[in-house]
Short mmCIF file of C-alpha atoms in Angstrom, two decimals:
data_model
loop_
_atom_site.label_atom_id
_atom_site.label_comp_id
_atom_site.label_asym_id
_atom_site.label_seq_id
_atom_site.Cartn_x
_atom_site.Cartn_y
_atom_site.Cartn_z
CA MET A 1 -19.11 26.29 22.31
CA LEU A 2 -21.00 26.41 19.02
CA GLY A 3 -17.67 26.62 17.18
CA LYS A 4 -16.41 23.56 19.04
CA ILE A 5 -19.54 21.66 18.02
CA PHE A 6 -18.87 22.44 14.35
CA LEU A 7 -15.28 21.28 14.82
CA LEU A 8 -16.52 18.00 16.26
CA LYS A 9 -18.75 17.60 13.20
CA GLY A 10 -15.78 18.35 10.94
CA ASP A 11 -17.40 21.44 9.40
CA LEU A 12 -14.42 23.81 9.34
CA ASP A 13 -16.08 26.50 7.22
CA LYS A 14 -18.98 27.02 9.62
CA ALA A 15 -16.61 26.82 12.58
CA ILE A 16 -14.53 29.62 11.08
CA GLU A 17 -17.62 31.77 10.56
CA ILE A 18 -18.64 31.27 14.19
CA TYR A 19 -15.16 32.10 15.51
CA LYS A 20 -14.98 35.20 13.29
CA LYS A 21 -18.19 36.48 14.89
CA ALA A 22 -16.81 35.62 18.32
CA VAL A 23 -13.63 37.61 17.61
CA GLU A 24 -15.76 40.62 16.60
CA PHE A 25 -17.36 40.59 20.06
CA SER A 26 -14.10 39.79 21.89
CA PRO A 27 -11.20 41.09 19.76
CA GLU A 28 -8.69 40.67 22.60
CA ASN A 29 -9.58 37.09 23.47
CA THR A 30 -6.33 35.21 22.78
CA GLU A 31 -7.97 31.78 22.87
CA LEU A 32 -10.42 32.73 20.12
CA LEU A 33 -7.71 34.40 18.04
CA THR A 34 -5.43 31.37 18.39
CA THR A 35 -8.18 28.93 17.45
CA LEU A 36 -9.13 30.97 14.38
CA GLY A 37 -5.48 31.23 13.35
CA LEU A 38 -5.03 27.47 13.68
CA LEU A 39 -8.12 26.82 11.58
CA TYR A 40 -6.80 29.03 8.79
CA LEU A 41 -3.44 27.27 9.13
CA GLN A 42 -5.11 23.90 8.77
CA LEU A 43 -6.79 25.07 5.55
CA GLY A 44 -3.49 26.46 4.21
CA ILE A 45 -4.63 30.10 4.29
CA TYR A 46 -1.33 31.29 5.72
CA GLN A 47 -1.84 35.04 5.41
CA LYS A 48 -4.96 35.08 7.59
CA ALA A 49 -3.47 32.51 9.94
CA PHE A 50 -0.39 34.67 10.45
CA GLU A 51 -2.58 37.74 10.99
CA HIS A 52 -4.65 36.17 13.76
CA LEU A 53 -1.69 34.45 15.42
CA GLY A 54 0.17 37.76 15.32
CA ASN A 55 -2.74 39.46 17.07
CA THR A 56 -2.61 36.74 19.72
CA LEU A 57 1.07 37.39 20.36
CA THR A 58 0.38 41.13 20.51
CA TYR A 59 -1.94 40.62 23.47
CA ASP A 60 -0.03 37.66 24.97
CA PRO A 61 3.62 37.41 23.84
CA THR A 62 4.09 34.15 25.79
CA ASN A 63 1.16 32.24 24.30
CA TYR A 64 2.91 28.98 23.46
CA LYS A 65 0.17 27.69 21.13
CA ALA A 66 0.46 30.71 18.89
CA ILE A 67 4.27 30.63 18.99
CA LEU A 68 4.30 26.93 18.05
CA ALA A 69 1.90 27.55 15.17
CA ALA A 70 3.90 30.55 13.94
CA GLY A 71 7.09 28.48 14.09
CA SER A 72 5.37 25.74 12.11
CA MET A 73 4.44 28.21 9.35
CA MET A 74 8.01 29.50 9.19
CA GLN A 75 9.27 25.92 9.02
CA THR A 76 6.82 25.15 6.22
CA HIS A 77 8.26 28.01 4.18
CA GLY A 78 11.88 26.97 4.83
CA ASP A 79 12.89 29.45 7.57
CA LEU A 80 14.34 26.71 9.75
CA ASP A 81 16.59 28.84 11.95
CA VAL A 82 13.78 31.30 12.73
CA ALA A 83 11.44 28.40 13.47
CA LEU A 84 13.98 26.88 15.87
CA THR A 85 14.20 30.21 17.68
CA LYS A 86 10.43 30.17 18.15
CA TYR A 87 10.53 26.59 19.38
CA LYS A 88 13.10 27.51 22.04
CA VAL A 89 10.56 29.92 23.50
CA VAL A 90 7.88 27.24 23.48
CA ALA A 91 10.23 24.75 25.17
CA CYS A 92 10.48 27.06 28.17
CA ALA A 93 6.71 26.80 28.67
CA VAL A 94 5.90 23.21 27.66
CA ILE A 95 9.04 21.09 27.53
CA GLU A 96 7.15 17.79 27.16
CA SER A 97 5.17 18.60 24.02
CA PRO A 98 5.18 15.88 21.30
CA PRO A 99 4.41 18.37 18.47
CA LEU A 100 7.22 20.61 19.67
CA TRP A 101 9.86 17.87 19.54
CA ASN A 102 8.45 16.57 16.28
CA ASN A 103 8.82 19.99 14.66
CA ILE A 104 12.29 20.50 16.12
CA GLY A 105 13.31 17.11 14.77
CA MET A 106 12.12 17.96 11.27
CA CYS A 107 13.95 21.29 11.44
CA PHE A 108 17.16 19.36 12.06
CA PHE A 109 16.20 17.01 9.24
CA GLY A 110 15.90 19.97 6.90
CA LYS A 111 19.35 21.13 8.04
CA LYS A 112 20.67 17.60 7.30
CA LYS A 113 21.51 16.98 10.97
CA TYR A 114 20.03 13.52 10.95
CA VAL A 115 21.29 12.22 14.29
CA ALA A 116 19.83 15.24 16.08
CA ALA A 117 16.61 14.80 14.11
CA ILE A 118 16.25 11.17 15.20
CA SER A 119 16.99 12.10 18.81
CA CYS A 120 14.22 14.72 18.86
CA LEU A 121 11.75 12.49 17.02
CA LYS A 122 12.47 9.62 19.42
CA ARG A 123 11.64 11.95 22.30
CA ALA A 124 8.40 12.94 20.57
CA ASN A 125 7.61 9.27 20.01
CA TYR A 126 8.25 8.55 23.71
CA LEU A 127 5.78 11.29 24.68
CA ALA A 128 3.16 10.25 22.08
CA PRO A 129 3.78 6.61 21.07
CA LEU A 130 0.47 6.31 19.20
CA ASP A 131 0.96 9.35 16.96
CA TRP A 132 1.33 8.05 13.40
CA LYS A 133 2.74 11.33 12.08
CA ILE A 134 5.79 11.06 14.34
CA LEU A 135 6.27 7.43 13.28
CA TYR A 136 6.00 8.57 9.63
CA ASN A 137 8.76 11.13 10.18
CA LEU A 138 10.99 8.61 11.95
CA GLY A 139 10.59 6.22 9.03
CA LEU A 140 11.42 8.98 6.56
CA VAL A 141 14.59 10.01 8.42
CA HIS A 142 15.79 6.42 8.74
CA LEU A 143 15.20 5.90 5.01
CA THR A 144 17.31 8.96 4.29
CA MET A 145 20.09 7.54 6.47
CA GLN A 146 19.77 4.19 4.66
CA GLN A 147 18.81 2.44 7.89
CA TYR A 148 16.17 0.36 6.17
CA ALA A 149 15.34 -2.10 8.95
CA SER A 150 14.60 0.74 11.37
CA ALA A 151 12.61 2.54 8.67
CA PHE A 152 10.54 -0.62 8.12
CA HIS A 153 9.86 -0.83 11.86
CA PHE A 154 8.50 2.73 12.19
CA LEU A 155 6.61 2.74 8.88
CA SER A 156 4.89 -0.54 9.75
CA ALA A 157 3.82 0.97 13.07
CA ALA A 158 2.51 4.09 11.29
CA ILE A 159 0.49 1.95 8.86
CA ASN A 160 -1.19 0.21 11.79
CA PHE A 161 -2.55 3.59 12.90
CA GLN A 162 -3.14 5.04 9.41
CA PRO A 163 -3.94 2.13 7.06
CA LYS A 164 -5.55 4.27 4.33
CA MET A 165 -2.53 6.43 3.45
CA GLY A 166 -0.89 5.44 0.18
CA GLU A 167 2.43 7.21 0.75
CA LEU A 168 3.13 5.14 3.85
CA TYR A 169 2.91 1.98 1.76
CA MET A 170 5.20 3.51 -0.84
CA LEU A 171 7.85 4.33 1.75
CA LEU A 172 7.46 0.84 3.20
CA ALA A 173 8.00 -0.59 -0.28
CA VAL A 174 11.18 1.44 -0.69
CA ALA A 175 12.48 0.03 2.60
CA LEU A 176 11.54 -3.52 1.57
CA THR A 177 13.23 -3.07 -1.80
CA ASN A 178 16.48 -2.14 -0.10
CA LEU A 179 16.05 -5.09 2.27
CA GLU A 180 15.90 -7.28 -0.87
CA ASP A 181 12.32 -8.39 -0.28
CA SER A 182 10.96 -7.71 -3.76
CA GLU A 183 7.76 -9.71 -3.41
CA ASN A 184 6.51 -7.84 -0.35
CA ALA A 185 7.73 -4.58 -1.90
CA LYS A 186 5.46 -5.24 -4.90
CA ARG A 187 2.53 -5.91 -2.59
CA ALA A 188 3.18 -2.66 -0.76
CA TYR A 189 3.36 -0.76 -4.04
CA GLU A 190 0.10 -2.34 -5.21
CA GLU A 191 -1.59 -1.15 -2.05
CA ALA A 192 -0.05 2.32 -2.46
CA VAL A 193 -1.32 2.55 -6.05
CA ARG A 194 -4.79 1.44 -4.95
CA LEU A 195 -5.01 4.03 -2.17
CA ASP A 196 -3.26 7.02 -3.76
CA LYS A 197 -4.82 8.16 -7.03
CA CYS A 198 -2.99 11.48 -7.41
CA ASN A 199 0.69 11.16 -6.47
CA PRO A 200 2.82 10.26 -9.54
CA LEU A 201 5.78 9.43 -7.30
CA VAL A 202 4.07 6.19 -6.25
CA ASN A 203 3.83 4.97 -9.84
CA LEU A 204 7.35 6.14 -10.64
CA ASN A 205 8.96 4.21 -7.79
CA TYR A 206 6.86 1.14 -8.60
CA ALA A 207 7.86 1.35 -12.27
CA VAL A 208 11.54 1.54 -11.29
CA LEU A 209 11.22 -1.61 -9.17
CA LEU A 210 9.45 -3.49 -11.96
CA TYR A 211 12.06 -2.36 -14.49
CA ASN A 212 14.89 -3.54 -12.28
CA GLN A 213 13.11 -6.89 -11.92
CA GLY A 214 12.95 -7.22 -15.72
CA GLU A 215 9.16 -6.76 -15.91
CA LYS A 216 9.22 -4.11 -18.60
CA ARG A 217 5.59 -4.44 -19.67
CA ASP A 218 4.29 -3.83 -16.15
CA ALA A 219 6.87 -1.06 -15.67
CA LEU A 220 5.60 0.62 -18.84
CA ALA A 221 2.03 0.46 -17.54
CA GLN A 222 3.04 2.19 -14.30
CA TYR A 223 5.08 4.77 -16.22
CA GLN A 224 2.10 5.60 -18.40
CA GLU A 225 -0.09 5.93 -15.31
CA MET A 226 2.49 8.32 -13.88
CA GLU A 227 2.35 10.36 -17.11
CA LYS A 228 -1.43 10.71 -16.74
CA LYS A 229 -1.08 12.00 -13.19
CA VAL A 230 1.69 14.42 -14.16
CA ASN A 231 -0.37 15.86 -17.01
CA LEU A 232 -3.37 16.21 -14.71
CA LEU A 233 -1.37 17.96 -12.00
CA LYS A 234 0.25 20.39 -14.44
CA TYR A 235 -3.08 21.97 -15.28
CA SER A 236 -4.88 21.58 -11.96
CA SER A 237 -2.24 23.17 -9.71
CA SER A 238 0.75 25.50 -9.76
CA LEU A 239 3.23 23.02 -8.28
CA GLU A 240 6.70 22.41 -9.65
CA PHE A 241 7.98 18.85 -9.67
CA ASP A 242 11.07 17.89 -7.75
CA PRO A 243 14.14 17.95 -10.06
CA GLU A 244 15.36 14.57 -8.83
CA MET A 245 11.99 13.02 -9.53
CA VAL A 246 12.05 14.49 -13.05
CA GLU A 247 15.57 13.14 -13.63
CA VAL A 248 14.65 9.60 -12.59
CA ALA A 249 11.49 9.70 -14.71
CA GLN A 250 13.50 10.84 -17.73
CA LYS A 251 16.02 8.03 -17.28
CA LEU A 252 13.27 5.47 -16.93
CA GLY A 253 11.43 6.88 -19.95
CA ALA A 254 14.58 6.58 -22.04
CA ALA A 255 15.13 3.03 -20.81
CA LEU A 256 11.55 2.09 -21.74
CA GLN A 257 11.79 4.09 -25.00
CA VAL A 258 8.83 6.27 -24.02
CA GLY A 259 8.22 9.65 -22.49
CA GLU A 260 9.57 11.83 -25.29
CA ALA A 261 6.45 14.02 -25.21
CA LEU A 262 6.13 14.30 -21.43
CA VAL A 263 6.44 17.94 -20.40
CA TRP A 264 6.98 18.56 -16.70
CA THR A 265 6.10 22.24 -16.49
CA LYS A 266 2.83 24.04 -17.06
CA PRO A 267 2.74 25.86 -20.42
CA VAL A 268 3.05 29.64 -20.06
CA LYS A 269 3.26 32.53 -22.50
CA ASP A 270 6.57 33.78 -21.14
CA PRO A 271 9.17 33.00 -23.82
CA LYS A 272 11.85 32.82 -21.14
CA SER A 273 10.21 29.83 -19.49
CA LYS A 274 11.98 26.55 -20.01
CA HIS A 275 10.12 23.28 -20.37
CA GLN A 276 11.72 20.10 -19.10
CA THR A 277 11.01 17.17 -21.40
CA ALA A 278 12.01 13.58 -21.10
CA SER A 279 15.49 12.95 -22.36
CA THR A 280 15.85 10.96 -25.58
CA SER A 281 19.61 10.97 -25.62
CA LYS A 282 19.89 7.75 -23.64
CA ALA A 283 20.64 4.57 -25.55
CA ALA A 284 17.62 2.43 -26.31
CA GLY A 285 19.23 -0.55 -24.64
CA PHE A 286 19.88 1.27 -21.35
CA GLN A 287 19.81 -1.47 -18.70
CA GLN A 288 21.55 0.03 -15.66
CA PRO A 289 19.52 -0.43 -12.47
CA LEU A 290 17.63 2.62 -11.35
CA GLY A 291 17.57 3.51 -7.66
CA SER A 292 14.07 2.89 -6.36
CA ASN A 293 14.34 5.68 -3.83
CA GLN A 294 16.34 8.25 -5.75
CA ALA A 295 13.37 10.58 -6.01
CA LEU A 296 12.25 9.98 -2.46
CA GLY A 297 13.98 12.34 -0.08
CA GLN A 298 13.17 15.72 -1.55
CA ALA A 299 9.82 14.76 -3.01
CA MET A 300 8.37 13.54 0.25
CA SER A 301 7.32 15.69 3.13
CA SER A 302 6.69 14.67 6.68
CA ALA A 303 2.99 14.69 6.14
CA ALA A 304 2.02 18.30 6.35
CA THR A 305 -0.98 17.54 4.16
CA CYS A 306 -1.51 13.93 5.04
CA ARG A 307 -5.11 14.39 6.11
CA LYS A 308 -5.89 14.96 2.42
CA LEU A 309 -4.13 11.76 1.46
CA SER A 310 -6.05 9.64 3.91
CA SER A 311 -9.21 10.37 1.94
CA GLY A 312 -7.53 9.64 -1.38
CA ALA A 313 -7.34 13.28 -2.37
CA GLY A 314 -3.68 12.93 -3.19
CA GLY A 315 -0.22 14.04 -2.16
CA THR A 316 0.07 16.74 -4.76
CA SER A 317 1.18 19.51 -2.48
CA GLN A 318 3.97 17.44 -1.04
CA LEU A 319 5.83 17.15 -4.32
CA THR A 320 7.05 20.73 -4.15
CA LYS A 321 7.99 20.94 -0.48
CA PRO A 322 11.27 19.98 1.08
CA PRO A 323 11.43 16.97 3.39
CA SER A 324 11.81 19.32 6.34
CA LEU A 325 8.12 20.19 6.33
CA PRO A 326 6.62 20.16 9.79
CA LEU A 327 3.36 18.65 10.77
CA GLU A 328 1.32 21.78 11.25
CA PRO A 329 -0.59 22.38 14.48
CA GLU A 330 -4.20 21.35 14.11
CA PRO A 331 -6.85 22.68 16.46
CA THR A 332 -8.67 20.19 18.62
CA VAL A 333 -11.89 20.87 20.47
CA GLU A 334 -9.82 22.55 23.14
CA ALA A 335 -8.08 24.62 20.43
CA GLN A 336 -4.74 23.01 21.15
CA PRO A 337 -2.34 22.49 18.25
CA THR A 338 -1.72 18.83 17.34
CA GLU A 339 1.42 18.27 14.47
CA ALA A 340 4.05 17.94 8.50
CA SER A 341 3.37 18.31 9.24
CA ALA A 342 2.47 16.86 4.96
CA GLN A 343 1.28 18.45 5.85
CA THR A 344 -0.55 18.36 6.35
CA ARG A 345 -2.11 19.44 13.20
CA GLU A 346 -1.14 19.65 17.91
CA LYS A 347 0.69 18.08 14.70
#
């Protein structure tokens, strides 16, 4: 009960300490082991999470919470087929679980089976119509399928429930751009830039839109802001930027006649390492329109780490993960997983 109180207060570190002591007294208590595993999963400490969830399954092989969380970890690391196998076991116990169908849908998304993904996500949305993470994923899948009106519908709904998340506004702007509503797209990008101070993808997409509208000075300002974020992220984390994002940024840099010194990889001493720099081989008068969502699909996750973004801490970890990321189970007071997952929760 003391651990649940700390969870209600949002103090995860103290909650973990309490549950660790509880596990010492009751090492075979599957509820305590599962809760502790989910807490480590929420913090991204996957090794300890896997250890405690594995102990849970040792004592109770049919514990659906632990199986769902283990499947989510496998999905996060790209083992989609193994994750789907785990989810089949969970479906036998709790067929009407929104996180389950959300995760299954994003597995299909990662396997590029978009119709199946939408079908599963629609079922999850039917079971939990107020869950913004599921709406986020539906918007992302519809964007990938170039169904922009449907994407706008789901992303708008997600924003109503999560109005402080910059990436939602960016995705909404991409949909509006393809619906040829440039003015509202600019407003959405402005809001995304205001809310998200760490994700360079927001500034890149905004710069592409401004460039295509002929507003080169404003596009240059957004490109330079993106450069600042990229340089900051290179030294503050070990992430690798999505190749498609790098390619679009290089094309835009060449079009704006900037970006020659932008290095996309963190400097290392290994002589074999290759640094990707902005291309200068493009003609200075390059005027071909740039796709405003070219860098979107692979650079965006399904919100595995979205709880960080809602506080303005950024979407840095999402830039390296495939769009098939699940919403990870997040412990509630009852220690039930809630779904990217990012993302990144029962999500």
